[in-house]
C-alpha positions as MATLAB code, in Angstrom:
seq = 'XXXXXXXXXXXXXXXXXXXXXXXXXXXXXXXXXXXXXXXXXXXXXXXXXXXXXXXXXXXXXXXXXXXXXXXXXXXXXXXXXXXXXXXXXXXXXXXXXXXXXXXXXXXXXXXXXXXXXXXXXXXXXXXXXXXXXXXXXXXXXXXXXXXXXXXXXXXXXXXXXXXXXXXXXXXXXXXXXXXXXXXXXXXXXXXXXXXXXXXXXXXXXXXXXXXXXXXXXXXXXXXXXXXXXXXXXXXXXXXXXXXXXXXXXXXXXXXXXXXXXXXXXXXXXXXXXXXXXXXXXXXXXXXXXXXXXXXXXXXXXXXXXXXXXXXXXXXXXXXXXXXXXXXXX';
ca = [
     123.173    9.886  -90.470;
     119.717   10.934  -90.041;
     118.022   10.924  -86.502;
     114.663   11.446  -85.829;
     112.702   11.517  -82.681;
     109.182   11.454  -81.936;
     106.578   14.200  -82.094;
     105.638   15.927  -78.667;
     102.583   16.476  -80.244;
     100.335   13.183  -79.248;
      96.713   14.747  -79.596;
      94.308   13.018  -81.504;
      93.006   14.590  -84.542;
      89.722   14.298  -85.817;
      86.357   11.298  -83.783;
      86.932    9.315  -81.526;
      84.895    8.034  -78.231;
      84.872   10.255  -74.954;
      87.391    9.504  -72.808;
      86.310   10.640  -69.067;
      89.316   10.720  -67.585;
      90.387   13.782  -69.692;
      88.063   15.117  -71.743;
      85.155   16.522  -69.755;
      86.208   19.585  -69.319;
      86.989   20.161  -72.592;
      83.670   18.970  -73.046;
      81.959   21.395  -70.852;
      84.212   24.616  -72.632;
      82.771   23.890  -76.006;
      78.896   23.655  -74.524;
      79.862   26.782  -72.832;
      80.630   28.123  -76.177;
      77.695   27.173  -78.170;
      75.051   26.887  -75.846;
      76.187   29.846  -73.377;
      73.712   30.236  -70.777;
      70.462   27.953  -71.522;
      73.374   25.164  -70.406;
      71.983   26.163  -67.401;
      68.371   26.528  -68.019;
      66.290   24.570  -65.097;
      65.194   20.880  -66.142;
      69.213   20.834  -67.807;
      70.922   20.145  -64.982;
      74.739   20.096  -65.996;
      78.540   20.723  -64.144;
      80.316   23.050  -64.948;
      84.331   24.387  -65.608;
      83.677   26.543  -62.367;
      82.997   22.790  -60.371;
      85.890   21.121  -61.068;
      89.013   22.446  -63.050;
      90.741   21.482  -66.056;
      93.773   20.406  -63.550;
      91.224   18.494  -61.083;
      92.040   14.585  -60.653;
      90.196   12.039  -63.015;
      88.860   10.570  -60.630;
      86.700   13.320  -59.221;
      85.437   14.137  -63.116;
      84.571   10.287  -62.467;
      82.556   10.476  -59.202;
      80.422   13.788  -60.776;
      77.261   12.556  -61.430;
      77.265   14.664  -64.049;
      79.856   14.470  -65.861;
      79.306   10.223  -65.726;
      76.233   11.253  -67.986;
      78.746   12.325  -70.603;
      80.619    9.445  -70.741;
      79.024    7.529  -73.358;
      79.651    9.217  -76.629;
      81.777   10.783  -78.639;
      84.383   13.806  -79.813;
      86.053   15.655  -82.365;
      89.780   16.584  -81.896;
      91.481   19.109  -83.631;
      95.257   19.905  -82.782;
      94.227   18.929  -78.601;
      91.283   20.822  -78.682;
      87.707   19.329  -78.440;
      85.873   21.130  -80.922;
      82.768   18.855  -81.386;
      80.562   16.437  -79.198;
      77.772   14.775  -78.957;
      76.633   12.619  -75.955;
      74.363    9.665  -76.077;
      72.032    8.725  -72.705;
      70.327    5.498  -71.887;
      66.637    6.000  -70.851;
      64.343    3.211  -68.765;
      62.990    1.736  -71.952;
      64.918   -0.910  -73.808;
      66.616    0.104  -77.128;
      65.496    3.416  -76.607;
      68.481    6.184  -76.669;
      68.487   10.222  -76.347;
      71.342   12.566  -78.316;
      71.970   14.927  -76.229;
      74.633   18.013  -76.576;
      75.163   17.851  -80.368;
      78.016   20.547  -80.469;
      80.640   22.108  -83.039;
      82.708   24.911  -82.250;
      81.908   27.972  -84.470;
      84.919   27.604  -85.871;
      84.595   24.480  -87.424;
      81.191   24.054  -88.894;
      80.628   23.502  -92.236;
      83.166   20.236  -92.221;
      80.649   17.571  -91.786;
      81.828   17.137  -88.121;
      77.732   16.659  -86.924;
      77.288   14.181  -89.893;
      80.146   12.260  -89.302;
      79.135   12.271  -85.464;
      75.705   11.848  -85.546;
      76.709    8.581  -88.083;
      79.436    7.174  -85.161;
      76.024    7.324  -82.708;
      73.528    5.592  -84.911;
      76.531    2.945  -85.495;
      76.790    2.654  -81.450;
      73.226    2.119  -81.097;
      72.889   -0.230  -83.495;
      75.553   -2.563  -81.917;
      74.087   -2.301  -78.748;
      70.934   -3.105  -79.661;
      69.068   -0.218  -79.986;
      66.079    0.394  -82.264;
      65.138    4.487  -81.406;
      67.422    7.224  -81.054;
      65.388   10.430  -80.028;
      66.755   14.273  -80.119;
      65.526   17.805  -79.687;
      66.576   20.405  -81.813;
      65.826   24.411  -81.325;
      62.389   24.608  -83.714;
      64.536   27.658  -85.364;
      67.928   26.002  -86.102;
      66.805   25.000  -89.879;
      70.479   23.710  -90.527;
      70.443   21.371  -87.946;
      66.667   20.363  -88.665;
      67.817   19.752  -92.021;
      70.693   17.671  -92.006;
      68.702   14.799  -89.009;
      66.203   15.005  -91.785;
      68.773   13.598  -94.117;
      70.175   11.209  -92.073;
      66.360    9.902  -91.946;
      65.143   11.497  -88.622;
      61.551   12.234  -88.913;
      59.804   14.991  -86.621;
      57.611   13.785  -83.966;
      56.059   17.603  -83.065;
      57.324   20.504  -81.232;
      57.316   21.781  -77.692;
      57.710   25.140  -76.417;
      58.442   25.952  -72.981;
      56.405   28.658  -71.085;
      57.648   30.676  -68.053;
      55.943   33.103  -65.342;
      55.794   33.448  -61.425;
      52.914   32.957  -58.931;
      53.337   36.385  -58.210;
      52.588   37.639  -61.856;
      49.600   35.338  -62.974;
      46.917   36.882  -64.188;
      43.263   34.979  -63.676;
      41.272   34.086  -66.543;
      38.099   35.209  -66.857;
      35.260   32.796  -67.077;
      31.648   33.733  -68.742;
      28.994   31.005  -69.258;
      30.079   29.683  -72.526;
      33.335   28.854  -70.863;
      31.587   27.036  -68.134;
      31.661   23.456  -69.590;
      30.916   20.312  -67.346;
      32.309   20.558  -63.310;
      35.626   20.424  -62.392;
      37.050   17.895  -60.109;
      39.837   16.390  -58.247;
      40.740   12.804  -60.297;
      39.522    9.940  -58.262;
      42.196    7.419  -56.837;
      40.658    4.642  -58.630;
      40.826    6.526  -62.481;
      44.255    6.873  -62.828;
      44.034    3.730  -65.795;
      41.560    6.077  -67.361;
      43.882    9.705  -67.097;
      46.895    7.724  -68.521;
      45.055    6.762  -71.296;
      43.936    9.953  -72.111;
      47.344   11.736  -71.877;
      48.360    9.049  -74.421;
      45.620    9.695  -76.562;
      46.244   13.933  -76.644;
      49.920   13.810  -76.379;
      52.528   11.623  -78.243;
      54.606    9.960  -75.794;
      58.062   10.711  -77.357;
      56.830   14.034  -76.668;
      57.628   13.506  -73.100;
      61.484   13.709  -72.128;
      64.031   12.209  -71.564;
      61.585    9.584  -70.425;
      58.173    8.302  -71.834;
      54.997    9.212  -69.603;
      54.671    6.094  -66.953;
      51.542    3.989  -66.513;
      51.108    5.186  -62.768;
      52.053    8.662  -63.560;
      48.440    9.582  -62.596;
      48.142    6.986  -59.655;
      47.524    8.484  -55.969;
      47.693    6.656  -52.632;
      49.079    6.316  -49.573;
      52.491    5.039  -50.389;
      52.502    7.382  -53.508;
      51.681   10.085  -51.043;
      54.567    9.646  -48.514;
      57.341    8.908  -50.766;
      56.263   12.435  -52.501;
      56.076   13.911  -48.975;
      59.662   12.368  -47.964;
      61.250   13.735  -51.496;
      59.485   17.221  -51.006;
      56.834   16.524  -53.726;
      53.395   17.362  -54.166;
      51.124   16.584  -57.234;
      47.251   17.112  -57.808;
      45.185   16.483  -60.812;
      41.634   18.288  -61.903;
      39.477   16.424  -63.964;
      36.728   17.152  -66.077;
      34.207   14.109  -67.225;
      31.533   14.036  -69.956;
      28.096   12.752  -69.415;
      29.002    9.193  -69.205;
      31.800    9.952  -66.480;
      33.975    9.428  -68.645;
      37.507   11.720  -68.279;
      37.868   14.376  -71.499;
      40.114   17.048  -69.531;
      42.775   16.712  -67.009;
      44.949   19.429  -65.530;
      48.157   18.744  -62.919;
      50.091   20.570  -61.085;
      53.618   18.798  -59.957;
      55.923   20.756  -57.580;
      58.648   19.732  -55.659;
      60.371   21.338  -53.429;
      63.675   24.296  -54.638;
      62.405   23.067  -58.485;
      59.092   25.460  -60.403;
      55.736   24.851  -60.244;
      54.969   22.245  -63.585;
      51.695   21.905  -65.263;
      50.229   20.195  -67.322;
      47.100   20.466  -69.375;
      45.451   17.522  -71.915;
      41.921   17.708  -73.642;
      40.132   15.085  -75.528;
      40.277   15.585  -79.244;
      36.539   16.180  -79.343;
      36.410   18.492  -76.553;
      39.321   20.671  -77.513;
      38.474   24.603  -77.874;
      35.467   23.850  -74.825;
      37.470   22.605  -71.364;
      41.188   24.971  -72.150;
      39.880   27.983  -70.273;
      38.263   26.304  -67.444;
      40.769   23.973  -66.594;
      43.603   26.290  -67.096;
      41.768   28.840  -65.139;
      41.831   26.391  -62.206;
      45.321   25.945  -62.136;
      45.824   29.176  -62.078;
      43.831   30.015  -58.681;
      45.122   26.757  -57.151;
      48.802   28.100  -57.686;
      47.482   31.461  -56.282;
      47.256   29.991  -53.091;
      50.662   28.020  -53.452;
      54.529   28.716  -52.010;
      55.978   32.058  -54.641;
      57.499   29.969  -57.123;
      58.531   29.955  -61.056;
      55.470   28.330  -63.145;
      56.281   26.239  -66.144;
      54.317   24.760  -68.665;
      55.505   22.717  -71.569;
      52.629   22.364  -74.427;
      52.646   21.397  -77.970;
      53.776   24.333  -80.193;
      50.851   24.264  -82.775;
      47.815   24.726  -80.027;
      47.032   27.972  -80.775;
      44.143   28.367  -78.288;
      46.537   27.231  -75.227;
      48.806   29.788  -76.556;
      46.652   32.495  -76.444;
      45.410   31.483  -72.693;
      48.671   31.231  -71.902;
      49.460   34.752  -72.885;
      46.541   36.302  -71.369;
      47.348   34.529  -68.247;
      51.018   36.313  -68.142;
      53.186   33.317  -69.211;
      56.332   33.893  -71.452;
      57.401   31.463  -74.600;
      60.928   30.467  -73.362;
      61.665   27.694  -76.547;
      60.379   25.474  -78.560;
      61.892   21.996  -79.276;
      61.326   20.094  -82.581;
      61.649   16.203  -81.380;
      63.144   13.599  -83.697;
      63.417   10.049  -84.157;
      65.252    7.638  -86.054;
      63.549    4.140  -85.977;
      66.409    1.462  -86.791;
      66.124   -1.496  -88.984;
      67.944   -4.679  -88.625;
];
């Protein structure tokens, strides 16, 4: 007579969704391993191993703020070990959903794990209701680049991420042809009019995770305690053209323990005129600000804003390619 008895093996092998109450920090060991440290670049906020152990209770991995963001997506399993992810976030709009942490462990590449995951997300989306799922890729990963363009992603533009200190700005020099029309601090009642023109110089899936709000640019006295109460502070140059009319805005946003973030849009038929000035201006108003990081994220093909930004001492960080998949019925 033959006996058997079950395997003490019970792991799951191969995708299936993320289960919180064991897999996070399996989870955070494989972004560990392929990210390393930009994990933990500012702006990324994420837990990690050292926060909670492998051994902690579920239910702390469940009151973690962030590890709740992981929650909804999904894993790959090989022999008990996670050895792929990816991790799907909700944003404010309707139907609109970020990728996030699109991972395989070096030692598994090459299997069609992404594929097979990124496929299990569009799926998800697509019962939920979703019609966008967004992503940003490293500008320099051509293998990932290339397989979201072949499961129909199409690139929205590019982003790089630029880094100094208060303390190590350098002013730019002004002359007369780099005069231009007076700069000004935006007026409470044209924030309509500054919206409109960051929509019209920037596309607005290139703001993330969320898409540039209406009153972004609105100022007031509510506006200006609940920024005072959360340790905020924002102000906004402006530049108009003969008929008053805004072609050039520049904003600082700081808040307090986080950098310095600017901003800088110019109307397509002004660009190459108002850059110098109105960066120039940001960078004497942060002269005079707390000793901070400075951070400035600006489309990757503006070569002019590159340059300034060099000359003024800022460092390219990285640059993001963002995608999106627009679903059909």
């Amino acid at each position: 007579m033959i006996v058997t008895a079950p395997s003490q093996d019970q792991s799951h092998n191969g995708l299936r969704p993320i289960n919180l109450n064991s897999d996070i920090p399996g989870i955070l060991r494989l972004l560990e391993t392929v990210f390393g440290a930009s994990l933990r670049a500012e702006g990324r906020p994420i837990i990690t191993s050292n926060e909670l152990s492998a051994q902690s209770p579920a239910i702390l991995w469940r009151l973690s703020p962030a590890a709740a963001k992981l929650g909804l997506g999904f894993v790959w399993e090989a022999n008990g070990r996670i050895v792929g992810n990816v991790t799907v976030l909700t944003t404010e709009m309707p139907g609109r959903y970020l990728v996030v942490n699109v991972a395989v462990h070096p030692d598994h590449r090459r299997k069609g794990i992404a594929r097979l995951l990124m496929n299990r997300v569009e799926n998800l989306v697509r019962q939920r209701g979703g019609n966008q799922i967004l992503l940003q890729v490293v500008k320099q990963n051509s293998a990932a680049i290339e397989l979201y363009n072949s499961l129909t992603y199409t690139t929205i533009g590019s982003m790089t991420q630029w880094r100094t200190s208060v303390s190590r700005l350098r002013r730019l020099e002004l002359n007369l042809d780099h005069a231009g029309p007076p700069i000004r601090e935006l007026k409470r009642h044209e924030w309509r009019e500054a919206y409109a023109l960051d929509r019209k110089t920037l596309h607005n899936d290139l703001h993330w995770p969320e898409q540039l709000k209406p009153d972004e640019y609105k100022t007031g006295l509510w506006a200006g305690i609940v920024n005072f109460l959360n340790g905020r502070q924002s102000e906004t140059w402006a530049i108009g053209n003969a008929q008053n009319q805004l072609v050039g805005l520049a904003k600082i946003h700081s808040e307090w323990g986080r950098s310095h973030h600017l901003s800088l849009r110019v109307h397509p038929s002004w660009q190459g005129r108002l850059e110098r000035p109105l960066l120039a201006k940001l960078i004497r108003r942060l002269q005079s600000m707390s000793r901070r990081n400075v951070q400035i994220e600006h489309p990757d093909d503006d070569e002019l804003v590159n340059a300034l930004l060099q000359e003024a001492n800022f460092q390219p960080r990285r640059t993001l390619t963002h995608m999106r998949l627009d679903l059909t019925r």
